[in-house]
C-alpha cells in the first residue's frame, strides 16, 4: 500500500514509520559506517526501542508538518530513504536529504526518489525554494544536487562539527519556476 514505483527494477518509495523499527535497525546495521561518514543520521538507533524512538521523532515531525521520512525499498528490502526537513509551508521553503546503505548506491535510487519528492513539495505543497545542504567533501551527495539541476548558493564555512572535524557545508537550491522549466524541457525529449 501507498508505494510509488520508481522504475522497473523493484525500487519503491513508501512512508517509513515507527512500526518499521526492526527493518530500519537491520538496514542501519548494514550501512551505519557509510551513512554516518558526514551526517549523524540514525546514529542514536542502536536497538529496536531506540530505532522506534528515532522513527517516532520523525512521525511527530510529520504530524507537525515540519519534516517527513520516506523509505526506499529495493525488491522488498529497506535500503535507504529521502526526507524533507525544516519544512515551512507558510514561507514556501524546505530542505531535502537522503541516505543509502552501500549496496544500494550507484543505481540512481535517490535521484529518482528526489524527483518524485521535489515534484510533490512544489506541485502539491506550494514550496518555492528547495534546499540541499551537504559537507563539502561529500561528492556523491553534491553530485545529486548537480544532477537535479540545483544551483550552488554558497558555503557555510566550518559550520558542521562531525566526528571531531569541522566541515564546510555547501548550500544548493532549486526554485519552483526553475524546477518546472527543467521538467518541461526534459519531457520534450
Ligand atoms: C549521498 C548518497 C545517497 C549518494 O548515493 P548515490 O548512489 O551516488 O546516488 P543515487 O542513488 O542518486 O545514484 C547515482 C549514481 O547511480 C548512477 N545511476 C544509475 N542509474 C541512474 C538513474 N536512472 N538515474 C540517476 N543516476 C543513475 C549515477 O550515474 C550515479 O553513479 P556515479 O556517481 O557512479 O556516476 C550516498 O553516498 C549516501 O547514502 N551517503 C551517506 C549518507 C549521506 O551522506 N547522505 C547525504 C547527506 S547530505
PDB file of C-alpha atoms and ligand atoms in Angstrom:
ATOM      1  CA  UNK A   1       0.000   0.000   0.000  1.00  0.00           C
ATOM      2  CA  UNK A   2       0.978   3.625  -0.526  1.00  0.00           C
ATOM      3  CA  UNK A   3       4.032   2.658  -2.558  1.00  0.00           C
ATOM      4  CA  UNK A   4       5.365   4.639  -5.521  1.00  0.00           C
ATOM      5  CA  UNK A   5       7.279   2.563  -8.075  1.00  0.00           C
ATOM      6  CA  UNK A   6      10.497   4.262  -9.163  1.00  0.00           C
ATOM      7  CA  UNK A   7      11.155   2.112 -12.239  1.00  0.00           C
ATOM      8  CA  UNK A   8      11.223  -1.477 -13.445  1.00  0.00           C
ATOM      9  CA  UNK A   9      13.965  -2.650 -11.071  1.00  0.00           C
ATOM     10  CA  UNK A  10      11.854  -3.286  -7.957  1.00  0.00           C
ATOM     11  CA  UNK A  11      12.579   0.136  -6.381  1.00  0.00           C
ATOM     12  CA  UNK A  12       9.765   1.676  -4.339  1.00  0.00           C
ATOM     13  CA  UNK A  13       9.237   4.775  -2.244  1.00  0.00           C
ATOM     14  CA  UNK A  14       6.954   4.376   0.795  1.00  0.00           C
ATOM     15  CA  UNK A  15       6.365   6.141   4.126  1.00  0.00           C
ATOM     16  CA  UNK A  16       8.914   4.998   6.747  1.00  0.00           C
ATOM     17  CA  UNK A  17       7.102   4.711  10.074  1.00  0.00           C
ATOM     18  CA  UNK A  18       7.669   3.612  13.705  1.00  0.00           C
ATOM     19  CA  UNK A  19       6.362   0.095  13.012  1.00  0.00           C
ATOM     20  CA  UNK A  20       9.355  -0.435  10.659  1.00  0.00           C
ATOM     21  CA  UNK A  21      11.755  -0.222  13.644  1.00  0.00           C
ATOM     22  CA  UNK A  22      13.198  -3.737  13.248  1.00  0.00           C
ATOM     23  CA  UNK A  23      13.680  -3.359   9.499  1.00  0.00           C
ATOM     24  CA  UNK A  24      15.138   0.149   9.962  1.00  0.00           C
ATOM     25  CA  UNK A  25      17.642  -1.155  12.529  1.00  0.00           C
ATOM     26  CA  UNK A  26      18.711  -4.060  10.275  1.00  0.00           C
ATOM     27  CA  UNK A  27      19.202  -1.603   7.398  1.00  0.00           C
ATOM     28  CA  UNK A  28      21.258   0.770   9.581  1.00  0.00           C
ATOM     29  CA  UNK A  29      23.426  -2.119  10.779  1.00  0.00           C
ATOM     30  CA  UNK A  30      24.289  -2.903   7.138  1.00  0.00           C
ATOM     31  CA  UNK A  31      25.218   0.707   6.387  1.00  0.00           C
ATOM     32  CA  UNK A  32      25.996   2.587   9.571  1.00  0.00           C
ATOM     33  CA  UNK A  33      29.646   3.428   8.942  1.00  0.00           C
ATOM     34  CA  UNK A  34      28.950   4.544   5.358  1.00  0.00           C
ATOM     35  CA  UNK A  35      25.795   6.508   6.224  1.00  0.00           C
ATOM     36  CA  UNK A  36      27.484   8.329   9.109  1.00  0.00           C
ATOM     37  CA  UNK A  37      30.581   9.500   7.193  1.00  0.00           C
ATOM     38  CA  UNK A  38      29.251  13.072   7.096  1.00  0.00           C
ATOM     39  CA  UNK A  39      25.905  13.025   8.911  1.00  0.00           C
ATOM     40  CA  UNK A  40      24.700  11.576  12.237  1.00  0.00           C
ATOM     41  CA  UNK A  41      21.505  10.151  10.679  1.00  0.00           C
ATOM     42  CA  UNK A  42      20.265   7.118  12.632  1.00  0.00           C
ATOM     43  CA  UNK A  43      23.264   7.060  14.960  1.00  0.00           C
ATOM     44  CA  UNK A  44      21.054   7.014  18.094  1.00  0.00           C
ATOM     45  CA  UNK A  45      19.156   3.969  16.809  1.00  0.00           C
ATOM     46  CA  UNK A  46      21.201   1.109  18.245  1.00  0.00           C
ATOM     47  CA  UNK A  47      18.482  -1.401  19.150  1.00  0.00           C
ATOM     48  CA  UNK A  48      14.793  -1.869  18.317  1.00  0.00           C
ATOM     49  CA  UNK A  49      13.445   0.517  21.014  1.00  0.00           C
ATOM     50  CA  UNK A  50      15.841   3.326  20.023  1.00  0.00           C
ATOM     51  CA  UNK A  51      15.144   2.655  16.316  1.00  0.00           C
ATOM     52  CA  UNK A  52      11.427   3.032  17.090  1.00  0.00           C
ATOM     53  CA  UNK A  53      12.152   6.252  19.011  1.00  0.00           C
ATOM     54  CA  UNK A  54      14.066   7.670  16.047  1.00  0.00           C
ATOM     55  CA  UNK A  55      11.205   6.848  13.685  1.00  0.00           C
ATOM     56  CA  UNK A  56       8.682   8.211  16.187  1.00  0.00           C
ATOM     57  CA  UNK A  57      10.551  11.531  16.284  1.00  0.00           C
ATOM     58  CA  UNK A  58      10.125  11.764  12.507  1.00  0.00           C
ATOM     59  CA  UNK A  59       6.465  10.699  12.791  1.00  0.00           C
ATOM     60  CA  UNK A  60       5.911  13.556  15.274  1.00  0.00           C
ATOM     61  CA  UNK A  61       7.634  15.989  12.895  1.00  0.00           C
ATOM     62  CA  UNK A  62       5.454  14.685  10.050  1.00  0.00           C
ATOM     63  CA  UNK A  63       2.344  15.293  12.172  1.00  0.00           C
ATOM     64  CA  UNK A  64       3.581  18.842  12.821  1.00  0.00           C
ATOM     65  CA  UNK A  65       4.200  19.213   9.046  1.00  0.00           C
ATOM     66  CA  UNK A  66       7.845  20.168   9.583  1.00  0.00           C
ATOM     67  CA  UNK A  67       9.565  17.053   8.185  1.00  0.00           C
ATOM     68  CA  UNK A  68       8.721  13.701   6.570  1.00  0.00           C
ATOM     69  CA  UNK A  69      10.639  10.469   6.159  1.00  0.00           C
ATOM     70  CA  UNK A  70      10.183   8.224   3.104  1.00  0.00           C
ATOM     71  CA  UNK A  71      11.890   4.838   2.825  1.00  0.00           C
ATOM     72  CA  UNK A  72      13.407   3.315  -0.307  1.00  0.00           C
ATOM     73  CA  UNK A  73      12.769  -0.383  -0.752  1.00  0.00           C
ATOM     74  CA  UNK A  74      14.581  -2.481  -3.330  1.00  0.00           C
ATOM     75  CA  UNK A  75      12.980  -5.881  -4.003  1.00  0.00           C
ATOM     76  CA  UNK A  76      11.262  -5.665  -0.618  1.00  0.00           C
ATOM     77  CA  UNK A  77      14.361  -4.675   1.400  1.00  0.00           C
ATOM     78  CA  UNK A  78      14.637  -1.266   3.055  1.00  0.00           C
ATOM     79  CA  UNK A  79      17.883   0.194   1.633  1.00  0.00           C
ATOM     80  CA  UNK A  80      17.662   3.940   2.342  1.00  0.00           C
ATOM     81  CA  UNK A  81      15.384   6.907   2.067  1.00  0.00           C
ATOM     82  CA  UNK A  82      14.726  10.536   1.329  1.00  0.00           C
ATOM     83  CA  UNK A  83      13.305  13.171   3.643  1.00  0.00           C
ATOM     84  CA  UNK A  84      12.081  16.706   3.943  1.00  0.00           C
ATOM     85  CA  UNK A  85      13.472  18.841   6.792  1.00  0.00           C
ATOM     86  CA  UNK A  86      12.785  22.359   8.071  1.00  0.00           C
ATOM     87  CA  UNK A  87       9.571  22.221   6.070  1.00  0.00           C
ATOM     88  CA  UNK A  88       7.914  25.650   6.246  1.00  0.00           C
ATOM     89  CA  UNK A  89       4.743  25.735   4.169  1.00  0.00           C
ATOM     90  CA  UNK A  90       3.948  29.338   5.147  1.00  0.00           C
ATOM     91  CA  UNK A  91       7.349  30.571   3.946  1.00  0.00           C
ATOM     92  CA  UNK A  92       7.428  28.173   0.975  1.00  0.00           C
ATOM     93  CA  UNK A  93      10.809  26.672   1.884  1.00  0.00           C
ATOM     94  CA  UNK A  94      12.171  23.251   2.815  1.00  0.00           C
ATOM     95  CA  UNK A  95      15.343  21.229   2.851  1.00  0.00           C
ATOM     96  CA  UNK A  96      15.622  17.725   1.430  1.00  0.00           C
ATOM     97  CA  UNK A  97      18.044  14.981   2.452  1.00  0.00           C
ATOM     98  CA  UNK A  98      18.877  11.361   1.717  1.00  0.00           C
ATOM     99  CA  UNK A  99      20.822   8.262   2.693  1.00  0.00           C
ATOM    100  CA  UNK A 100      21.502   4.764   1.315  1.00  0.00           C
ATOM    101  CA  UNK A 101      23.233   1.637   2.511  1.00  0.00           C
ATOM    102  CA  UNK A 102      26.329   0.969   0.359  1.00  0.00           C
ATOM    103  CA  UNK A 103      24.841  -1.971  -1.607  1.00  0.00           C
ATOM    104  CA  UNK A 104      22.073   0.294  -2.965  1.00  0.00           C
ATOM    105  CA  UNK A 105      24.318   3.064  -4.319  1.00  0.00           C
ATOM    106  CA  UNK A 106      25.125   3.659  -7.981  1.00  0.00           C
ATOM    107  CA  UNK A 107      21.618   2.874  -9.298  1.00  0.00           C
ATOM    108  CA  UNK A 108      20.068   6.341  -9.205  1.00  0.00           C
ATOM    109  CA  UNK A 109      17.681   5.403  -6.393  1.00  0.00           C
ATOM    110  CA  UNK A 110      17.991   8.727  -4.560  1.00  0.00           C
ATOM    111  CA  UNK A 111      17.987  10.812  -7.737  1.00  0.00           C
ATOM    112  CA  UNK A 112      14.797   9.081  -8.895  1.00  0.00           C
ATOM    113  CA  UNK A 113      13.142   9.379  -5.454  1.00  0.00           C
ATOM    114  CA  UNK A 114      14.150  13.035  -5.152  1.00  0.00           C
ATOM    115  CA  UNK A 115      12.415  13.861  -8.431  1.00  0.00           C
ATOM    116  CA  UNK A 116       9.182  12.438  -7.002  1.00  0.00           C
ATOM    117  CA  UNK A 117       9.659  14.219  -3.663  1.00  0.00           C
ATOM    118  CA  UNK A 118      10.526  17.603  -5.194  1.00  0.00           C
ATOM    119  CA  UNK A 119       7.616  17.339  -7.659  1.00  0.00           C
ATOM    120  CA  UNK A 120       5.353  16.747  -4.650  1.00  0.00           C
ATOM    121  CA  UNK A 121       6.649  19.575  -2.440  1.00  0.00           C
ATOM    122  CA  UNK A 122       6.471  22.057  -5.323  1.00  0.00           C
ATOM    123  CA  UNK A 123       3.257  20.941  -7.060  1.00  0.00           C
ATOM    124  CA  UNK A 124       1.197  19.773  -4.079  1.00  0.00           C
ATOM    125  CA  UNK A 125       2.588  21.780  -1.163  1.00  0.00           C
ATOM    126  CA  UNK A 126       3.430  25.068  -2.837  1.00  0.00           C
ATOM    127  CA  UNK A 127       7.089  25.097  -1.821  1.00  0.00           C
ATOM    128  CA  UNK A 128       9.055  27.769  -3.704  1.00  0.00           C
ATOM    129  CA  UNK A 129      12.640  27.020  -2.622  1.00  0.00           C
ATOM    130  CA  UNK A 130      14.052  23.510  -2.069  1.00  0.00           C
ATOM    131  CA  UNK A 131      17.424  23.440  -0.353  1.00  0.00           C
ATOM    132  CA  UNK A 132      20.204  20.827  -0.354  1.00  0.00           C
ATOM    133  CA  UNK A 133      22.915  21.038   2.324  1.00  0.00           C
ATOM    134  CA  UNK A 134      25.965  18.759   2.200  1.00  0.00           C
ATOM    135  CA  UNK A 135      29.503  18.645   3.561  1.00  0.00           C
ATOM    136  CA  UNK A 136      31.988  19.984   1.016  1.00  0.00           C
ATOM    137  CA  UNK A 137      33.738  16.606   0.857  1.00  0.00           C
ATOM    138  CA  UNK A 138      30.559  14.622   0.254  1.00  0.00           C
ATOM    139  CA  UNK A 139      30.948  14.331  -3.530  1.00  0.00           C
ATOM    140  CA  UNK A 140      28.209  11.693  -4.099  1.00  0.00           C
ATOM    141  CA  UNK A 141      25.719  13.990  -2.339  1.00  0.00           C
ATOM    142  CA  UNK A 142      26.855  17.111  -4.228  1.00  0.00           C
ATOM    143  CA  UNK A 143      26.584  15.131  -7.469  1.00  0.00           C
ATOM    144  CA  UNK A 144      22.898  14.521  -6.732  1.00  0.00           C
ATOM    145  CA  UNK A 145      22.330  18.265  -6.284  1.00  0.00           C
ATOM    146  CA  UNK A 146      24.067  18.809  -9.644  1.00  0.00           C
ATOM    147  CA  UNK A 147      22.084  16.007 -11.312  1.00  0.00           C
ATOM    148  CA  UNK A 148      18.846  17.560 -10.036  1.00  0.00           C
ATOM    149  CA  UNK A 149      19.801  20.855 -11.672  1.00  0.00           C
ATOM    150  CA  UNK A 150      20.302  22.747  -8.414  1.00  0.00           C
ATOM    151  CA  UNK A 151      22.380  25.923  -8.106  1.00  0.00           C
ATOM    152  CA  UNK A 152      25.201  26.279  -5.588  1.00  0.00           C
ATOM    153  CA  UNK A 153      24.209  29.200  -3.354  1.00  0.00           C
ATOM    154  CA  UNK A 154      27.348  29.249  -1.222  1.00  0.00           C
ATOM    155  CA  UNK A 155      29.269  27.763   1.675  1.00  0.00           C
ATOM    156  CA  UNK A 156      28.699  27.900   5.422  1.00  0.00           C
ATOM    157  CA  UNK A 157      32.336  27.706   6.408  1.00  0.00           C
ATOM    158  CA  UNK A 158      33.263  25.142   9.085  1.00  0.00           C
ATOM    159  CA  UNK A 159      29.667  25.052  10.331  1.00  0.00           C
ATOM    160  CA  UNK A 160      29.273  21.279  10.703  1.00  0.00           C
ATOM    161  CA  UNK A 161      31.109  19.554  13.568  1.00  0.00           C
ATOM    162  CA  UNK A 162      31.021  15.818  12.931  1.00  0.00           C
ATOM    163  CA  UNK A 163      33.233  13.127  14.463  1.00  0.00           C
ATOM    164  CA  UNK A 164      35.529  15.856  15.814  1.00  0.00           C
ATOM    165  CA  UNK A 165      36.090  17.506  12.401  1.00  0.00           C
ATOM    166  CA  UNK A 166      34.692  20.882  11.316  1.00  0.00           C
ATOM    167  CA  UNK A 167      33.282  20.586   7.782  1.00  0.00           C
ATOM    168  CA  UNK A 168      32.289  23.348   5.385  1.00  0.00           C
ATOM    169  CA  UNK A 169      28.649  22.964   4.370  1.00  0.00           C
ATOM    170  CA  UNK A 170      27.652  23.663   0.771  1.00  0.00           C
ATOM    171  CA  UNK A 171      24.164  25.050   0.264  1.00  0.00           C
ATOM    172  CA  UNK A 172      22.436  24.301  -3.049  1.00  0.00           C
ATOM    173  CA  UNK A 173      18.867  25.058  -4.084  1.00  0.00           C
ATOM    174  CA  UNK A 174      16.280  24.888  -6.804  1.00  0.00           C
ATOM    175  CA  UNK A 175      13.369  27.304  -7.122  1.00  0.00           C
ATOM    176  CA  UNK A 176       9.902  26.214  -8.232  1.00  0.00           C
ATOM    177  CA  UNK A 177       9.965  28.020 -11.626  1.00  0.00           C
ATOM    178  CA  UNK A 178      13.413  26.541 -12.394  1.00  0.00           C
ATOM    179  CA  UNK A 179      12.215  23.049 -11.477  1.00  0.00           C
ATOM    180  CA  UNK A 180       9.102  23.329 -13.648  1.00  0.00           C
ATOM    181  CA  UNK A 181      11.080  24.719 -16.574  1.00  0.00           C
ATOM    182  CA  UNK A 182      13.687  21.936 -16.404  1.00  0.00           C
ATOM    183  CA  UNK A 183      10.962  19.300 -16.113  1.00  0.00           C
ATOM    184  CA  UNK A 184       9.109  20.666 -19.129  1.00  0.00           C
ATOM    185  CA  UNK A 185      12.339  20.786 -21.173  1.00  0.00           C
ATOM    186  CA  UNK A 186      13.141  17.211 -20.109  1.00  0.00           C
ATOM    187  CA  UNK A 187       9.703  15.866 -21.078  1.00  0.00           C
ATOM    188  CA  UNK A 188      10.056  17.314 -24.605  1.00  0.00           C
ATOM    189  CA  UNK A 189      12.969  14.923 -25.335  1.00  0.00           C
TER     190      UNK A 189
HETATM  191  C1  LIG B   1      24.629  10.546  -0.882  1.00  0.00           C
HETATM  192  C2  LIG B   1      24.287   9.143  -1.395  1.00  0.00           C
HETATM  193  C3  LIG B   1      22.821   8.847  -1.149  1.00  0.00           C
HETATM  194  C4  LIG B   1      24.576   9.107  -2.915  1.00  0.00           C
HETATM  195  O1  LIG B   1      24.349   7.806  -3.411  1.00  0.00           O
HETATM  196  P1  LIG B   1      24.359   7.543  -4.990  1.00  0.00           P
HETATM  197  O2  LIG B   1      24.124   6.113  -5.211  1.00  0.00           O
HETATM  198  O3  LIG B   1      25.581   8.152  -5.578  1.00  0.00           O
HETATM  199  O4  LIG B   1      23.103   8.415  -5.503  1.00  0.00           O
HETATM  200  P2  LIG B   1      21.929   7.940  -6.461  1.00  0.00           P
HETATM  201  O5  LIG B   1      21.092   6.911  -5.794  1.00  0.00           O
HETATM  202  O6  LIG B   1      21.234   9.154  -6.928  1.00  0.00           O
HETATM  203  O7  LIG B   1      22.692   7.234  -7.670  1.00  0.00           O
HETATM  204  C5  LIG B   1      23.540   7.970  -8.525  1.00  0.00           C
HETATM  205  C6  LIG B   1      24.529   7.016  -9.150  1.00  0.00           C
HETATM  206  O8  LIG B   1      23.813   5.998  -9.867  1.00  0.00           O
HETATM  207  C7  LIG B   1      24.083   6.123 -11.272  1.00  0.00           C
HETATM  208  N1  LIG B   1      22.780   5.884 -11.927  1.00  0.00           N
HETATM  209  C8  LIG B   1      22.412   4.666 -12.456  1.00  0.00           C
HETATM  210  N2  LIG B   1      21.142   4.751 -12.901  1.00  0.00           N
HETATM  211  C9  LIG B   1      20.714   6.025 -12.681  1.00  0.00           C
HETATM  212  C10 LIG B   1      19.484   6.687 -12.930  1.00  0.00           C
HETATM  213  N3  LIG B   1      18.438   6.080 -13.502  1.00  0.00           N
HETATM  214  N4  LIG B   1      19.367   7.989 -12.556  1.00  0.00           N
HETATM  215  C11 LIG B   1      20.393   8.635 -11.979  1.00  0.00           C
HETATM  216  N5  LIG B   1      21.580   8.032 -11.713  1.00  0.00           N
HETATM  217  C12 LIG B   1      21.746   6.740 -12.061  1.00  0.00           C
HETATM  218  C13 LIG B   1      24.655   7.506 -11.456  1.00  0.00           C
HETATM  219  O9  LIG B   1      25.498   7.578 -12.582  1.00  0.00           O
HETATM  220  C14 LIG B   1      25.424   7.667 -10.154  1.00  0.00           C
HETATM  221  O10 LIG B   1      26.593   6.913 -10.155  1.00  0.00           O
HETATM  222  P3  LIG B   1      28.055   7.629 -10.244  1.00  0.00           P
HETATM  223  O11 LIG B   1      28.147   8.564  -9.085  1.00  0.00           O
HETATM  224  O12 LIG B   1      28.986   6.483 -10.166  1.00  0.00           O
HETATM  225  O13 LIG B   1      28.022   8.361 -11.553  1.00  0.00           O
HETATM  226  C15 LIG B   1      25.173   8.067  -0.705  1.00  0.00           C
HETATM  227  O14 LIG B   1      26.518   8.320  -0.995  1.00  0.00           O
HETATM  228  C16 LIG B   1      24.959   8.038   0.807  1.00  0.00           C
HETATM  229  O15 LIG B   1      23.987   7.497   1.304  1.00  0.00           O
HETATM  230  N6  LIG B   1      25.931   8.598   1.593  1.00  0.00           N
HETATM  231  C17 LIG B   1      25.847   8.537   3.038  1.00  0.00           C
HETATM  232  C18 LIG B   1      24.717   9.406   3.603  1.00  0.00           C
HETATM  233  C19 LIG B   1      24.856  10.835   3.123  1.00  0.00           C
HETATM  234  O16 LIG B   1      25.945  11.397   3.116  1.00  0.00           O
HETATM  235  N7  LIG B   1      23.729  11.445   2.735  1.00  0.00           N
HETATM  236  C20 LIG B   1      23.708  12.784   2.190  1.00  0.00           C
HETATM  237  C21 LIG B   1      23.849  13.800   3.245  1.00  0.00           C
HETATM  238  S1  LIG B   1      23.942  15.450   2.561  1.00  0.00           S
END
